[in-house]
C-alpha positions as CSV (number, residue, x, y, z in Angstrom):
1,M,4.1,-4.6,-14.7
2,P,2.8,-3.2,-18.0
3,G,1.4,-5.3,-20.8
4,G,-0.6,-8.5,-20.8
5,D,1.9,-11.3,-21.6
6,A,2.5,-13.3,-18.4
7,R,5.5,-15.2,-19.8
8,E,7.2,-12.0,-21.0
9,A,6.6,-10.2,-17.6
10,V,8.0,-13.2,-15.6
11,K,11.0,-13.5,-18.0
12,T,11.7,-9.8,-17.4
13,V,11.6,-9.9,-13.6
14,T,13.5,-13.1,-13.2
15,G,16.2,-11.8,-15.6
16,S,16.4,-8.4,-13.8
17,F,16.5,-9.6,-10.2
18,E,18.7,-12.7,-9.9
19,D,18.4,-12.6,-6.1
20,F,14.8,-11.3,-5.6
21,P,12.4,-12.1,-8.4
22,F,8.7,-11.6,-7.9
23,L,5.3,-12.8,-9.3
24,P,4.2,-9.9,-11.5
25,E,0.7,-8.4,-11.7
26,L,-0.6,-7.3,-15.1
27,P,-3.7,-5.1,-14.6
28,A,-3.8,-4.1,-18.3
29,R,-5.5,-7.4,-19.0
30,G,-8.7,-5.9,-17.4
31,P,-11.0,-6.7,-14.5
32,G,-9.7,-9.6,-12.5
33,A,-6.1,-8.8,-13.3
34,D,-6.3,-5.4,-11.5
35,M,-5.0,-5.5,-7.9
36,I,-8.4,-5.4,-6.3
37,G,-9.9,-8.1,-8.5
38,R,-6.9,-10.3,-8.3
39,S,-7.0,-10.3,-4.5
40,A,-10.8,-10.7,-4.5
41,G,-10.2,-13.8,-6.5
42,M,-8.1,-15.2,-3.7
43,L,-10.8,-14.9,-1.1
44,V,-12.3,-18.0,0.5
45,E,-16.1,-18.3,0.8
46,L,-16.4,-14.7,-0.3
47,Y,-16.8,-13.7,-3.9
48,A,-16.8,-10.4,-5.8
49,R,-18.2,-9.3,-9.2
50,V,-17.7,-6.2,-11.3
51,E,-20.5,-3.6,-11.1
52,P,-20.4,-0.1,-12.9
53,S,-19.3,1.4,-9.5
54,G,-16.5,-1.2,-8.9
55,W,-16.1,-4.5,-7.3
56,R,-19.0,-5.8,-5.2
57,I,-19.2,-8.8,-2.8
58,G,-21.7,-11.4,-4.0
59,D,-23.2,-14.7,-3.0
60,R,-21.4,-17.1,-5.4
61,P,-18.5,-17.2,-7.8
62,G,-19.3,-15.7,-11.2
63,R,-17.3,-15.1,-14.4
64,D,-15.3,-12.3,-12.8
65,T,-14.0,-14.6,-10.0
66,K,-13.3,-17.3,-12.5
67,R,-11.4,-14.8,-14.7
68,A,-9.3,-13.6,-11.8
69,R,-8.4,-17.1,-10.8
70,S,-7.6,-18.1,-14.4
71,W,-5.2,-15.2,-14.8
72,L,-3.5,-15.9,-11.5
73,G,-3.1,-19.5,-12.6
74,E,-1.6,-18.3,-15.9
75,D,0.9,-16.2,-14.0
76,L,1.9,-19.0,-11.7
77,D,2.5,-21.3,-14.7
78,A,4.8,-18.7,-16.2
79,L,6.6,-18.2,-12.8
80,E,7.1,-22.0,-12.5
81,E,8.5,-22.2,-16.0
82,F,11.2,-19.5,-15.4
83,T,12.2,-20.4,-11.8
84,Q,13.1,-24.1,-12.4
85,G,15.8,-25.0,-9.8
86,Y,15.6,-21.5,-8.2
87,E,16.6,-21.2,-4.6
88,G,16.3,-17.9,-2.7
89,D,13.9,-15.1,-2.0
90,L,10.7,-14.7,-4.1
91,K,8.1,-12.0,-3.6
92,V,4.4,-12.5,-4.0
93,Q,1.8,-9.8,-3.3
94,A,-1.8,-9.2,-2.6
95,V,-4.0,-6.3,-1.5
96,G,-4.1,-5.9,2.3
97,P,-7.3,-6.1,4.3
98,W,-7.9,-2.4,4.7
99,T,-7.4,-1.3,1.1
100,L,-9.6,-4.3,0.2
101,A,-12.3,-3.1,2.7
102,A,-12.1,0.4,1.3
103,A,-12.5,-0.8,-2.3
104,L,-15.0,-3.7,-2.1
105,E,-18.7,-2.8,-1.9
106,L,-21.3,-4.6,0.1
107,R,-24.7,-5.5,-1.4
108,N,-26.1,-2.0,-0.5
109,G,-23.4,-0.3,-2.5
110,E,-21.4,1.0,0.5
111,S,-17.8,0.1,1.1
112,A,-17.1,-2.9,3.3
113,L,-15.4,-0.3,5.5
114,S,-18.8,0.8,6.7
115,D,-19.4,-2.5,8.5
116,L,-16.9,-3.8,11.2
117,G,-18.3,-7.3,10.9
118,A,-17.7,-7.3,7.1
119,C,-14.2,-6.1,7.7
120,R,-13.6,-9.0,10.1
121,D,-15.0,-11.5,7.6
122,L,-13.0,-10.0,4.8
123,A,-9.7,-10.2,6.8
124,A,-10.4,-13.8,7.8
125,S,-11.2,-14.8,4.2
126,L,-8.2,-13.1,2.9
127,A,-5.9,-14.7,5.5
128,E,-7.2,-18.2,4.5
129,G,-6.9,-17.3,0.8
130,L,-3.3,-16.2,1.2
131,R,-2.4,-19.4,3.0
132,L,-3.7,-21.4,0.1
133,H,-1.9,-19.1,-2.4
134,L,1.4,-19.3,-0.6
135,D,1.1,-23.1,-0.4
136,E,0.6,-23.2,-4.2
137,V,3.6,-21.0,-4.9
138,R,5.7,-23.2,-2.6
139,R,4.6,-26.3,-4.5
140,R,5.5,-24.8,-7.8
141,V,8.8,-23.2,-6.7
142,P,10.0,-25.5,-3.8
143,G,13.4,-23.8,-3.4
144,A,11.9,-20.4,-2.8
145,R,11.8,-18.5,0.5
146,L,8.6,-16.5,0.1
147,V,8.3,-12.9,1.0
148,L,4.7,-11.7,1.1
149,Q,3.9,-8.1,0.2
150,L,0.5,-6.6,1.3
151,D,-0.4,-3.5,-0.7
152,E,-2.1,-1.0,1.5
153,P,-2.3,2.3,-0.4
154,S,-5.6,3.2,1.3
155,L,-4.4,2.5,4.9
156,T,-3.6,6.1,5.8
157,A,-7.0,7.3,4.5
158,V,-8.8,4.6,6.5
159,L,-7.0,5.6,9.7
160,R,-7.8,9.3,9.0
161,G,-11.5,8.9,8.0
162,Q,-10.8,10.1,4.5
163,V,-12.5,7.3,2.5
164,R,-15.6,8.6,0.8
165,T,-19.0,7.0,1.1
166,A,-20.9,5.8,-2.0
167,S,-22.7,9.2,-2.3
168,G,-19.4,11.0,-2.3
169,Y,-20.8,13.6,0.1
170,R,-19.4,12.1,3.3
171,T,-16.5,10.0,4.5
172,H,-16.5,6.9,6.5
173,R,-15.4,7.4,10.1
174,A,-11.8,6.8,11.0
175,A,-11.1,3.2,11.8
176,D,-10.0,2.3,15.3
177,R,-6.2,2.0,15.3
178,Q,-6.2,-1.0,17.6
179,F,-8.7,-2.8,15.4
180,V,-6.7,-2.0,12.3
181,E,-3.5,-3.3,13.9
182,A,-5.2,-6.5,15.1
183,T,-6.7,-7.1,11.6
184,L,-3.3,-6.6,9.9
185,R,-1.7,-8.9,12.5
186,E,-4.2,-11.7,11.6
187,V,-3.5,-11.4,7.9
188,I,0.3,-11.1,8.4
189,A,0.1,-14.3,10.5
190,A,-1.2,-16.2,7.4
191,H,2.5,-16.4,6.2
192,G,3.2,-18.6,9.2
193,G,6.1,-16.5,10.5
194,G,7.6,-15.8,7.1
195,P,8.6,-12.2,6.2
196,V,5.8,-9.8,5.3
197,V,6.3,-6.4,3.8
198,V,3.5,-3.8,3.8
199,H,3.6,-1.4,0.8
200,S,2.0,2.0,0.6
201,C,2.8,4.8,-1.9
202,A,0.7,7.3,0.1
203,P,2.1,10.0,2.4
204,D,2.4,9.4,6.2
205,V,2.8,5.6,6.2
206,P,2.1,4.4,9.8
207,F,5.5,2.7,10.3
208,A,5.0,2.1,14.1
209,L,1.6,0.5,13.7
210,L,2.9,-1.8,10.9
211,R,5.8,-2.8,13.0
212,R,3.6,-3.7,16.0
213,A,1.3,-5.7,13.6
214,G,4.3,-7.8,12.7
215,A,5.5,-6.4,9.4
216,A,9.1,-7.3,8.8
217,G,9.5,-4.5,6.2
218,V,7.7,-1.4,5.0
219,S,7.7,-0.3,1.4
220,F,7.1,3.3,0.6
221,D,7.7,6.2,-1.8
222,F,10.9,7.7,-0.6
223,A,10.1,11.1,-2.2
224,L,7.1,11.5,0.2
225,L,9.3,11.3,3.3
226,T,9.8,14.6,5.3
227,E,12.1,15.3,8.2
228,R,9.2,14.8,10.6
229,D,9.4,11.1,9.7
230,D,13.0,10.9,10.9
231,D,12.3,9.6,14.4
232,T,9.8,7.0,13.1
233,I,12.3,5.8,10.5
234,G,15.1,5.6,13.0
235,E,13.0,3.6,15.4
236,A,11.9,1.2,12.7
237,V,15.5,0.6,11.5
238,E,16.8,0.1,15.1
239,G,13.8,-2.3,15.7
240,G,14.9,-4.5,12.8
241,T,12.3,-3.3,10.2
242,R,13.6,-3.5,6.7
243,L,13.0,-0.4,4.5
244,F,11.9,-0.9,0.9
245,A,12.7,2.6,-0.3
246,G,11.0,3.6,-3.5
247,V,13.7,5.7,-5.2
248,V,13.0,5.0,-8.9
249,P,9.9,6.7,-10.5
250,G,7.2,4.3,-11.6
251,T,6.3,6.0,-14.8
252,D,8.4,7.0,-17.9
253,G,10.9,9.8,-17.4
254,P,14.6,10.4,-17.3
255,L,16.5,8.3,-14.8
256,S,19.4,9.8,-12.9
257,D,22.7,8.1,-12.5
258,P,22.6,5.2,-9.9
259,A,24.5,7.2,-7.3
260,G,22.1,10.1,-7.7
261,S,19.1,7.8,-7.1
262,V,20.5,6.8,-3.7
263,M,21.8,10.2,-2.6
264,G,18.7,10.9,-0.5
265,V,19.0,7.5,1.3
266,R,22.6,8.3,2.2
267,T,21.5,11.8,3.4
268,L,18.8,10.3,5.5
269,W,21.2,7.8,7.1
270,R,23.6,10.6,8.0
271,R,20.8,12.7,9.4
272,L,19.7,9.8,11.6
273,G,23.2,9.1,12.8
274,L,23.0,5.5,11.7
275,H,26.0,3.4,10.9
276,P,26.7,3.3,7.1
277,G,27.4,-0.4,7.3
278,L,23.7,-1.0,8.3
279,L,22.5,0.3,4.9
280,T,22.7,-2.9,2.9
281,Q,21.2,-4.9,5.8
282,A,18.3,-2.4,6.3
283,V,17.4,-1.0,2.9
284,T,16.1,-2.6,-0.3
285,L,15.7,-0.2,-3.3
286,T,12.6,-0.4,-5.4
287,P,10.4,1.6,-7.8
288,A,8.4,4.2,-6.0
289,C,5.1,2.3,-6.8
290,G,3.9,-0.2,-9.4
291,L,5.2,0.0,-13.0
292,A,1.8,-0.8,-14.6
293,G,1.5,2.7,-15.9
294,A,5.0,2.6,-17.5
295,S,6.0,1.5,-21.0
296,P,7.5,-2.0,-21.2
297,A,10.8,-0.5,-22.2
298,Y,10.9,1.9,-19.2
299,A,9.8,-0.9,-16.8
300,R,12.8,-2.9,-17.8
301,Q,15.0,0.1,-17.4
302,A,13.6,0.9,-14.0
303,L,14.2,-2.6,-12.7
304,A,17.8,-2.7,-14.0
305,H,18.3,0.8,-12.5
306,C,17.2,-0.5,-9.1
307,V,19.9,-3.1,-9.3
308,R,22.6,-0.6,-10.3
309,A,21.6,1.8,-7.6
310,A,21.7,-0.9,-5.0
311,R,25.2,-1.8,-6.1
312,S,26.2,1.9,-5.8
313,L,24.8,2.0,-2.3
314,A,26.6,-1.2,-1.3
315,D,29.9,-0.1,-2.8
316,N,29.8,3.4,-1.3
317,P,27.4,3.5,1.7
318,E,28.9,6.9,2.8
């Protein structure tokens, strides 16, 4: 979400989504509130600090780790305040292990992606940190059924060997798909069987790999789908995977009418030959990606538009 006021952001999301509020991230506050720094602050026995080149793993917690944890605590305080007595789904999110490995640097300045042992350690640390974080949210909002979202915008680049080295002249080799799947499975298991959604706003999201790793849902930018994704999408739906379809732009611009926003979803459903009655069970409508780059007014409009578009889809699935 845009802005830096945790209470205002939580007030907005809890007011917009009566049935599915979420814990906002406010990266405009600076390092430690950004998605990499926020998730680095959740790590157990691994710490990161800000260097001119980005976030780098260090030996001990410093001011950047403390700042990240302080802001997360502030956000949780606001969430607790505005969810008194709430019972229902509540989404929290963190960066997934592979986007974190692509973004965090080792002491030599190279990405953690360059070292398989570092990737394993990072995933184990993240899994433990997520367990503690989820326990804390449950303590503060005891009536909530937590949905964990793992943000993996770099996953496709990791699988394709497209993440650049520190020099910028080469790329890291493509990660082994079985290792990627096993690592994701370990982090997904941190939720103890609760639903986990993996989000990527990059093209060619690996739906099948994410399903095998245990993701209950996949969140993606609907505009990036092509007809070659039809079989994969169809298999995912038939396998029980929920689709979080990003149909509302994440930055300021004109919004179509709610029915227009879901026209593509209806068209996809017809093309796949799926029963219209499955739509509301299988699809959740979302912004295409985060709203941090939007104006506060547009962010509020986008969230409200998602609700109206979902009602339009439910009222007229065909």
